[in-house]
Amino acid sequence: MLFIDNGGGNDPALNLALEEYTLRRLSGDEPILLFYINKPSIIIGKNQNTAEEVNSAYTEAHSIDVVRRLSGGGAVYHDLGNLNFSFITQDDGNSFHNFRKFTEPVVKALRDMGVDAELSGRNDIQVGERKISGNAMFATGGRMFCHGTLLFDSHMEDVSAALKPNPLKFESKATKSIRARVANISEFLAEPMTIEQFRSRILASIFGGASEIPQLRLTEADWEAVRQLADRRYRSWDWNYGLSPAFNVRQHKRLPAGTFDIRMDVQEGRISEAAVYGDFFGRGEIGDVTEMLQGLRYDRESLAAAFEGVDLTFYFGAVTMDEWLDLLI
Ligand SMILES: Nc1ncnc2c1ncn2[C@@H]1O[C@H](COP(=O)(O)OC(=O)CCCC[C@@H]2CCSS2)[C@@H](O)[C@H]1O
């Protein structure tokens, strides 16, 4: 096994690009281990609807990035208290979905630290009933990776607040996240340690206490390609939002200004049909508003930009911009 040092960067787009680049370009016979820690971000599954998973009012207010990954499964929250591991190997055709095989060394490392961890359910590592790690896989061209999170000392309020609690207003065939009771690993440690110490302990355990950890070093050309991949894919709106499976939004809400009924169809991340009904009191022609909605990118930032400077009172009576955005997304 070889270890790749990601250079300590916390940019989720760059770390996911490094993982993909390693999978596709740094092939060899030996399995590769990669660790990364991301700044506050939500990492959504390949087949998810971004709008359905992310509490965008919260992520915008707290500068939390939203990035889609290659592997399937649900949405997870990352911050500097969450360590991610990724085993990148040949795909022998039998290993896919074999989470036990890949999580075993991590579970063992945790148990050696006195944490009563076990792989349970489909893809979680738990202590008792509480989840400390979520895992997922991706395979392409005879290679695969199995990656997972380790909640070490993450900000638990953000873990729940940044993810959408009850996406009732959405209808889609997108993969839904499986909400879990979560816990930080630091809670279960007899001796306090930092996430760096924790990372070193896991690394040493996976490499069987070897005095020197064999490393795979990237060249400057490799890093340049990684940066390009990060820009092209993991920082692109088309990937992070546009790839969401088609969905419908049905919103019915009573506000001080009146009752609103909103319906929208969204395809490739853009509003393809919109209808707004209600008993609000405005003078403007509501058809103008539905016209404005047509074709807009369905993310909070784009919607806010599109309605900046629009006199909402003219159409709806006393409705604030935040209320309007909360109705839409
Ligand atoms: N960081 C983290 N770790 C573990 N569990 C989490 C985390 N954040 C949120 N959650 C909980 O898991 C569910 C979603 O569970 P669900 O099973 O739907 O999804 C996953 O587990 C996906 C794991 C992907 C791992 C990748 C590894 C490197 S990049 S991301 C969510 O609603 C929360 O309740």
GROMACS .gro file of C-alpha atoms and ligand atoms in nm:
model
  363
    1MET     CA    1   0.000   0.000   0.000
    2LEU     CA    2   0.116   0.352  -0.084
    3PHE     CA    3   0.015   0.671   0.089
    4ILE     CA    4  -0.059   1.001  -0.086
    5ASP     CA    5  -0.008   1.318   0.111
    6ASN     CA    6  -0.265   1.571  -0.011
    7GLY     CA    7  -0.044   1.856   0.107
    8GLY     CA    8  -0.280   1.948   0.388
    9GLY     CA    9  -0.522   2.147   0.173
   10ASN     CA   10  -0.883   2.176   0.292
   11ASP     CA   11  -1.054   2.270  -0.034
   12PRO     CA   12  -1.317   2.004  -0.106
   13ALA     CA   13  -1.308   2.063  -0.484
   14LEU     CA   14  -0.932   2.008  -0.490
   15ASN     CA   15  -0.942   1.704  -0.262
   16LEU     CA   16  -1.215   1.535  -0.464
   17ALA     CA   17  -1.021   1.614  -0.782
   18LEU     CA   18  -0.707   1.460  -0.631
   19GLU     CA   19  -0.904   1.147  -0.548
   20GLU     CA   20  -1.044   1.120  -0.901
   21TYR     CA   21  -0.706   1.191  -1.058
   22THR     CA   22  -0.543   0.923  -0.845
   23LEU     CA   23  -0.811   0.677  -0.949
   24ARG     CA   24  -0.787   0.747  -1.321
   25ARG     CA   25  -0.424   0.845  -1.374
   26LEU     CA   26  -0.202   0.708  -1.099
   27SER     CA   27  -0.281   0.347  -1.163
   28GLY     CA   28  -0.048   0.076  -1.045
   29ASP     CA   29  -0.077  -0.261  -0.882
   30GLU     CA   30  -0.053  -0.134  -0.530
   31PRO     CA   31  -0.352  -0.002  -0.342
   32ILE     CA   32  -0.329   0.365  -0.252
   33LEU     CA   33  -0.449   0.537   0.063
   34LEU     CA   34  -0.546   0.902   0.062
   35PHE     CA   35  -0.655   1.117   0.357
   36TYR     CA   36  -0.819   1.457   0.336
   37ILE     CA   37  -0.993   1.703   0.562
   38ASN     CA   38  -1.229   1.956   0.406
   39LYS     CA   39  -1.333   2.299   0.522
   40PRO     CA   40  -1.707   2.328   0.599
   41SER     CA   41  -1.890   2.172   0.306
   42ILE     CA   42  -2.169   1.940   0.207
   43ILE     CA   43  -2.062   1.656  -0.018
   44ILE     CA   44  -2.360   1.517  -0.202
   45GLY     CA   45  -2.393   1.180  -0.374
   46LYS     CA   46  -2.362   1.142  -0.751
   47ASN     CA   47  -2.735   1.087  -0.809
   48GLN     CA   48  -2.877   1.336  -0.565
   49ASN     CA   49  -3.079   1.651  -0.608
   50THR     CA   50  -2.866   1.927  -0.455
   51ALA     CA   51  -3.163   2.148  -0.370
   52GLU     CA   52  -3.336   1.861  -0.194
   53GLU     CA   53  -3.038   1.786   0.034
   54VAL     CA   54  -2.894   2.123   0.120
   55ASN     CA   55  -3.037   2.385   0.356
   56SER     CA   56  -2.924   2.661   0.125
   57ALA     CA   57  -3.028   2.951   0.349
   58TYR     CA   58  -2.793   2.806   0.611
   59THR     CA   59  -2.506   2.711   0.382
   60GLU     CA   60  -2.509   3.059   0.225
   61ALA     CA   61  -2.518   3.234   0.561
   62HIS     CA   62  -2.228   3.023   0.692
   63SER     CA   63  -2.018   3.002   0.371
   64ILE     CA   64  -2.050   2.625   0.349
   65ASP     CA   65  -1.944   2.484   0.010
   66VAL     CA   66  -2.162   2.237  -0.177
   67VAL     CA   67  -1.983   1.981  -0.393
   68ARG     CA   68  -2.106   1.670  -0.573
   69ARG     CA   69  -1.886   1.360  -0.559
   70LEU     CA   70  -1.848   1.063  -0.796
   71SER     CA   71  -1.974   0.794  -0.560
   72GLY     CA   72  -2.340   0.724  -0.492
   73GLY     CA   73  -2.521   0.745  -0.160
   74GLY     CA   74  -2.635   1.034   0.054
   75ALA     CA   75  -2.522   1.381   0.155
   76VAL     CA   76  -2.276   1.431   0.438
   77TYR     CA   77  -2.139   1.737   0.617
   78HIS     CA   78  -1.761   1.792   0.639
   79ASP     CA   79  -1.558   2.035   0.844
   80LEU     CA   80  -1.209   2.051   0.993
   81GLY     CA   81  -1.316   1.797   1.256
   82ASN     CA   82  -1.398   1.532   0.996
   83LEU     CA   83  -1.124   1.310   0.851
   84ASN     CA   84  -1.187   1.139   0.518
   85PHE     CA   85  -1.005   0.827   0.401
   86SER     CA   86  -1.004   0.677   0.055
   87PHE     CA   87  -0.870   0.338  -0.055
   88ILE     CA   88  -0.801   0.346  -0.429
   89THR     CA   89  -0.742   0.001  -0.578
   90GLN     CA   90  -0.783  -0.226  -0.875
   91ASP     CA   91  -1.143  -0.337  -0.917
   92ASP     CA   92  -1.125  -0.715  -0.912
   93GLY     CA   93  -1.495  -0.739  -0.987
   94ASN     CA   94  -1.579  -0.888  -0.647
   95SER     CA   95  -1.506  -0.602  -0.416
   96PHE     CA   96  -1.770  -0.357  -0.518
   97HIS     CA   97  -2.020  -0.318  -0.232
   98ASN     CA   98  -1.783  -0.510  -0.007
   99PHE     CA   99  -1.762  -0.233   0.249
  100ARG     CA  100  -1.636  -0.474   0.513
  101LYS     CA  101  -1.315  -0.541   0.323
  102PHE     CA  102  -1.228  -0.171   0.298
  103THR     CA  103  -1.353  -0.047   0.632
  104GLU     CA  104  -1.193  -0.336   0.827
  105PRO     CA  105  -0.853  -0.165   0.876
  106VAL     CA  106  -1.023   0.156   0.985
  107VAL     CA  107  -1.254  -0.025   1.227
  108LYS     CA  108  -0.952  -0.208   1.367
  109ALA     CA  109  -0.757   0.117   1.410
  110LEU     CA  110  -1.052   0.263   1.601
  111ARG     CA  111  -1.086  -0.044   1.821
  112ASP     CA  112  -0.713  -0.025   1.900
  113MET     CA  113  -0.782   0.324   2.035
  114GLY     CA  114  -1.052   0.185   2.259
  115VAL     CA  115  -1.346   0.294   2.042
  116ASP     CA  116  -1.615   0.029   2.025
  117ALA     CA  117  -1.665   0.069   1.649
  118GLU     CA  118  -1.833  -0.174   1.415
  119LEU     CA  119  -1.952  -0.182   1.059
  120SER     CA  120  -2.327  -0.203   1.065
  121GLY     CA  121  -2.611  -0.155   0.825
  122ARG     CA  122  -2.511  -0.107   0.467
  123ASN     CA  123  -2.227   0.138   0.480
  124ASP     CA  124  -2.194   0.297   0.823
  125ILE     CA  125  -1.941   0.257   1.100
  126GLN     CA  126  -2.120   0.297   1.430
  127VAL     CA  127  -2.058   0.304   1.801
  128GLY     CA  128  -2.372   0.152   1.949
  129GLU     CA  129  -2.660   0.312   1.760
  130ARG     CA  130  -2.468   0.621   1.660
  131LYS     CA  131  -2.298   0.673   1.326
  132ILE     CA  132  -1.938   0.794   1.324
  133SER     CA  133  -1.859   0.719   0.957
  134GLY     CA  134  -2.044   0.704   0.625
  135ASN     CA  135  -1.894   0.516   0.329
  136ALA     CA  136  -1.943   0.496  -0.046
  137MET     CA  137  -1.776   0.351  -0.356
  138PHE     CA  138  -1.707   0.433  -0.718
  139ALA     CA  139  -1.562   0.217  -0.995
  140THR     CA  140  -1.446   0.296  -1.346
  141GLY     CA  141  -1.212   0.140  -1.599
  142GLY     CA  142  -1.110  -0.154  -1.381
  143ARG     CA  143  -1.023   0.066  -1.083
  144MET     CA  144  -1.227   0.169  -0.782
  145PHE     CA  145  -1.222   0.368  -0.465
  146CYS     CA  146  -1.395   0.311  -0.138
  147HIS     CA  147  -1.405   0.622   0.074
  148GLY     CA  148  -1.550   0.722   0.406
  149THR     CA  149  -1.581   0.994   0.663
  150LEU     CA  150  -1.465   0.986   1.025
  151LEU     CA  151  -1.649   1.231   1.246
  152PHE     CA  152  -1.374   1.314   1.494
  153ASP     CA  153  -1.479   1.644   1.650
  154SER     CA  154  -1.712   1.801   1.395
  155HIS     CA  155  -1.951   2.079   1.475
  156MET     CA  156  -2.267   1.875   1.536
  157GLU     CA  157  -2.504   2.169   1.509
  158ASP     CA  158  -2.386   2.229   1.154
  159VAL     CA  159  -2.406   1.859   1.067
  160SER     CA  160  -2.781   1.872   1.117
  161ALA     CA  161  -2.854   2.235   1.030
  162ALA     CA  162  -2.670   2.238   0.696
  163LEU     CA  163  -2.853   1.933   0.567
  164LYS     CA  164  -3.218   1.979   0.476
  165PRO     CA  165  -3.445   1.840   0.746
  166ASN     CA  166  -3.765   1.767   0.561
  167PRO     CA  167  -3.758   1.804   0.187
  168LEU     CA  168  -4.133   1.750   0.154
  169LYS     CA  169  -4.175   2.010  -0.113
  170PHE     CA  170  -3.962   1.812  -0.361
  171GLU     CA  171  -4.063   1.523  -0.580
  172SER     CA  172  -3.793   1.339  -0.768
  173LYS     CA  173  -3.630   1.007  -0.838
  174ALA     CA  174  -3.303   1.132  -0.685
  175THR     CA  175  -3.122   0.924  -0.422
  176LYS     CA  176  -3.237   1.028  -0.074
  177SER     CA  177  -2.999   1.057   0.217
  178ILE     CA  178  -3.053   0.825   0.511
  179ARG     CA  179  -3.068   1.041   0.822
  180ALA     CA  180  -2.878   0.896   1.114
  181ARG     CA  181  -2.799   0.974   1.476
  182VAL     CA  182  -2.437   1.082   1.462
  183ALA     CA  183  -2.155   1.105   1.715
  184ASN     CA  184  -1.799   1.236   1.729
  185ILE     CA  185  -1.524   0.980   1.787
  186SER     CA  186  -1.349   1.212   2.034
  187GLU     CA  187  -1.642   1.144   2.272
  188PHE     CA  188  -1.533   0.783   2.303
  189LEU     CA  189  -1.161   0.836   2.360
  190ALA     CA  190  -1.017   0.793   2.706
  191GLU     CA  191  -0.725   1.025   2.622
  192PRO     CA  192  -0.796   1.353   2.444
  193MET     CA  193  -0.610   1.405   2.116
  194THR     CA  194  -0.613   1.643   1.820
  195ILE     CA  195  -0.740   1.542   1.477
  196GLU     CA  196  -0.376   1.544   1.354
  197GLN     CA  197  -0.282   1.293   1.624
  198PHE     CA  198  -0.591   1.091   1.538
  199ARG     CA  199  -0.495   1.092   1.170
  200SER     CA  200  -0.141   0.973   1.255
  201ARG     CA  201  -0.277   0.692   1.472
  202ILE     CA  202  -0.509   0.567   1.198
  203LEU     CA  203  -0.231   0.592   0.940
  204ALA     CA  204   0.018   0.402   1.158
  205SER     CA  205  -0.238   0.131   1.228
  206ILE     CA  206  -0.329   0.083   0.860
  207PHE     CA  207   0.041   0.053   0.774
  208GLY     CA  208   0.088  -0.198   1.053
  209GLY     CA  209   0.319   0.022   1.255
  210ALA     CA  210   0.578   0.038   0.973
  211SER     CA  211   0.859   0.279   1.064
  212GLU     CA  212   0.844   0.441   0.724
  213ILE     CA  213   0.522   0.489   0.528
  214PRO     CA  214   0.577   0.436   0.154
  215GLN     CA  215   0.455   0.743  -0.030
  216LEU     CA  216   0.341   0.814  -0.379
  217ARG     CA  217   0.449   1.165  -0.470
  218LEU     CA  218   0.273   1.374  -0.731
  219THR     CA  219   0.475   1.580  -0.977
  220GLU     CA  220   0.402   1.946  -1.042
  221ALA     CA  221   0.236   1.836  -1.368
  222ASP     CA  222   0.010   1.601  -1.171
  223TRP     CA  223  -0.092   1.885  -0.940
  224GLU     CA  224  -0.162   2.111  -1.234
  225ALA     CA  225  -0.393   1.844  -1.380
  226VAL     CA  226  -0.563   1.807  -1.041
  227ARG     CA  227  -0.626   2.182  -1.023
  228GLN     CA  228  -0.771   2.179  -1.373
  229LEU     CA  229  -1.000   1.889  -1.287
  230ALA     CA  230  -1.113   2.074  -0.974
  231ASP     CA  231  -1.205   2.379  -1.181
  232ARG     CA  232  -1.362   2.186  -1.465
  233ARG     CA  233  -1.573   1.954  -1.254
  234TYR     CA  234  -1.589   2.015  -0.882
  235ARG     CA  235  -1.622   2.391  -0.901
  236SER     CA  236  -1.868   2.392  -1.188
  237TRP     CA  237  -2.234   2.474  -1.146
  238ASP     CA  238  -2.324   2.215  -1.412
  239TRP     CA  239  -2.169   1.938  -1.202
  240ASN     CA  240  -2.276   2.052  -0.856
  241TYR     CA  241  -2.632   2.162  -0.947
  242GLY     CA  242  -2.707   2.097  -1.313
  243LEU     CA  243  -2.658   1.722  -1.280
  244SER     CA  244  -2.949   1.686  -1.035
  245PRO     CA  245  -3.218   1.452  -1.170
  246ALA     CA  246  -3.533   1.633  -1.289
  247PHE     CA  247  -3.761   1.732  -1.000
  248ASN     CA  248  -4.084   1.912  -0.913
  249VAL     CA  249  -4.132   2.167  -0.642
  250ARG     CA  250  -4.474   2.200  -0.477
  251GLN     CA  251  -4.493   2.467  -0.214
  252HIS     CA  252  -4.801   2.574  -0.018
  253LYS     CA  253  -4.745   2.832   0.252
  254ARG     CA  254  -4.940   3.083   0.455
  255LEU     CA  255  -4.752   3.408   0.514
  256PRO     CA  256  -4.870   3.735   0.673
  257ALA     CA  257  -4.915   3.867   0.317
  258GLY     CA  258  -5.143   3.580   0.215
  259THR     CA  259  -5.140   3.219   0.105
  260PHE     CA  260  -4.900   3.109  -0.166
  261ASP     CA  261  -4.905   2.810  -0.394
  262ILE     CA  262  -4.599   2.760  -0.606
  263ARG     CA  263  -4.528   2.489  -0.859
  264MET     CA  264  -4.211   2.447  -1.056
  265ASP     CA  265  -4.052   2.184  -1.275
  266VAL     CA  266  -3.674   2.182  -1.276
  267GLN     CA  267  -3.462   2.012  -1.539
  268GLU     CA  268  -3.084   2.007  -1.547
  269GLY     CA  269  -3.095   2.243  -1.254
  270ARG     CA  270  -3.302   2.509  -1.432
  271ILE     CA  271  -3.669   2.604  -1.391
  272SER     CA  272  -3.852   2.478  -1.699
  273GLU     CA  273  -4.212   2.548  -1.582
  274ALA     CA  274  -4.338   2.779  -1.311
  275ALA     CA  275  -4.678   2.872  -1.172
  276VAL     CA  276  -4.756   3.099  -0.877
  277TYR     CA  277  -5.107   3.120  -0.725
  278GLY     CA  278  -5.246   3.267  -0.407
  279ASP     CA  279  -5.464   3.519  -0.230
  280PHE     CA  280  -5.200   3.786  -0.177
  281PHE     CA  281  -5.266   4.146  -0.266
  282GLY     CA  282  -5.044   4.303  -0.523
  283ARG     CA  283  -5.109   4.521  -0.823
  284GLY     CA  284  -4.859   4.365  -1.059
  285GLU     CA  285  -4.934   4.098  -1.316
  286ILE     CA  286  -4.833   3.761  -1.164
  287GLY     CA  287  -4.763   3.633  -1.514
  288ASP     CA  288  -4.460   3.863  -1.516
  289VAL     CA  289  -4.320   3.677  -1.216
  290THR     CA  290  -4.368   3.332  -1.367
  291GLU     CA  291  -4.203   3.469  -1.680
  292MET     CA  292  -3.905   3.582  -1.472
  293LEU     CA  293  -3.875   3.238  -1.313
  294GLN     CA  294  -3.852   3.058  -1.647
  295GLY     CA  295  -3.505   2.926  -1.722
  296LEU     CA  296  -3.347   3.047  -1.396
  297ARG     CA  297  -3.084   2.835  -1.228
  298TYR     CA  298  -3.253   2.672  -0.929
  299ASP     CA  299  -3.010   2.760  -0.651
  300ARG     CA  300  -3.055   3.023  -0.383
  301GLU     CA  301  -2.776   3.250  -0.500
  302SER     CA  302  -2.902   3.262  -0.860
  303LEU     CA  303  -3.264   3.317  -0.753
  304ALA     CA  304  -3.159   3.595  -0.517
  305ALA     CA  305  -2.958   3.759  -0.796
  306ALA     CA  306  -3.248   3.732  -1.041
  307PHE     CA  307  -3.495   3.900  -0.803
  308GLU     CA  308  -3.259   4.163  -0.672
  309GLY     CA  309  -3.417   4.499  -0.745
  310VAL     CA  310  -3.760   4.347  -0.822
  311ASP     CA  311  -4.034   4.522  -0.622
  312LEU     CA  312  -4.195   4.219  -0.456
  313THR     CA  313  -4.455   4.439  -0.283
  314PHE     CA  314  -4.583   4.540  -0.624
  315TYR     CA  315  -4.671   4.176  -0.698
  316PHE     CA  316  -4.746   4.022  -0.359
  317GLY     CA  317  -4.808   4.291  -0.098
  318ALA     CA  318  -4.586   4.276   0.210
  319VAL     CA  319  -4.342   3.996   0.122
  320THR     CA  320  -3.973   4.021   0.206
  321MET     CA  321  -3.696   3.889  -0.016
  322ASP     CA  322  -3.609   3.617   0.239
  323GLU     CA  323  -3.973   3.503   0.255
  324TRP     CA  324  -3.987   3.492  -0.122
  325LEU     CA  325  -3.664   3.293  -0.149
  326ASP     CA  326  -3.784   3.052   0.123
  327LEU     CA  327  -4.100   2.998  -0.083
  328LEU     CA  328  -3.900   2.920  -0.392
  329ILE     CA  329  -3.623   2.699  -0.249
  330LIG     N1  330  -1.945   1.351   0.808
  330LIG     C1  331  -2.040   1.262   0.834
  330LIG     N2  332  -2.005   1.135   0.868
  330LIG     C2  333  -2.100   1.041   0.895
  330LIG     N3  334  -2.232   1.065   0.890
  330LIG     C3  335  -2.272   1.187   0.856
  330LIG     C4  336  -2.179   1.292   0.828
  330LIG     N4  337  -2.249   1.403   0.795
  330LIG     C5  338  -2.379   1.370   0.805
  330LIG     N5  339  -2.395   1.241   0.842
  330LIG     C6  340  -2.519   1.163   0.863
  330LIG     O1  341  -2.530   1.068   0.756
  330LIG     C7  342  -2.653   1.087   0.685
  330LIG     C8  343  -2.640   1.048   0.538
  330LIG     O2  344  -2.613   0.910   0.530
  330LIG     P1  345  -2.615   0.830   0.390
  330LIG     O3  346  -2.598   0.685   0.422
  330LIG     O4  347  -2.737   0.870   0.312
  330LIG     O5  348  -2.489   0.885   0.310
  330LIG     C9  349  -2.356   0.861   0.344
  330LIG     O6  350  -2.323   0.821   0.454
  330LIG    C10  351  -2.257   0.892   0.234
  330LIG    C11  352  -2.112   0.876   0.274
  330LIG    C12  353  -2.017   0.941   0.173
  330LIG    C13  354  -1.874   0.941   0.218
  330LIG    C14  355  -1.778   1.014   0.129
  330LIG    C15  356  -1.636   1.001   0.176
  330LIG    C16  357  -1.546   1.108   0.126
  330LIG     S1  358  -1.632   1.232   0.043
  330LIG     S2  359  -1.809   1.187   0.116
  330LIG    C17  360  -2.686   1.231   0.709
  330LIG     O7  361  -2.824   1.260   0.690
  330LIG    C18  362  -2.642   1.251   0.853
  330LIG     O8  363  -2.739   1.199   0.942
   0.00000   0.00000   0.00000
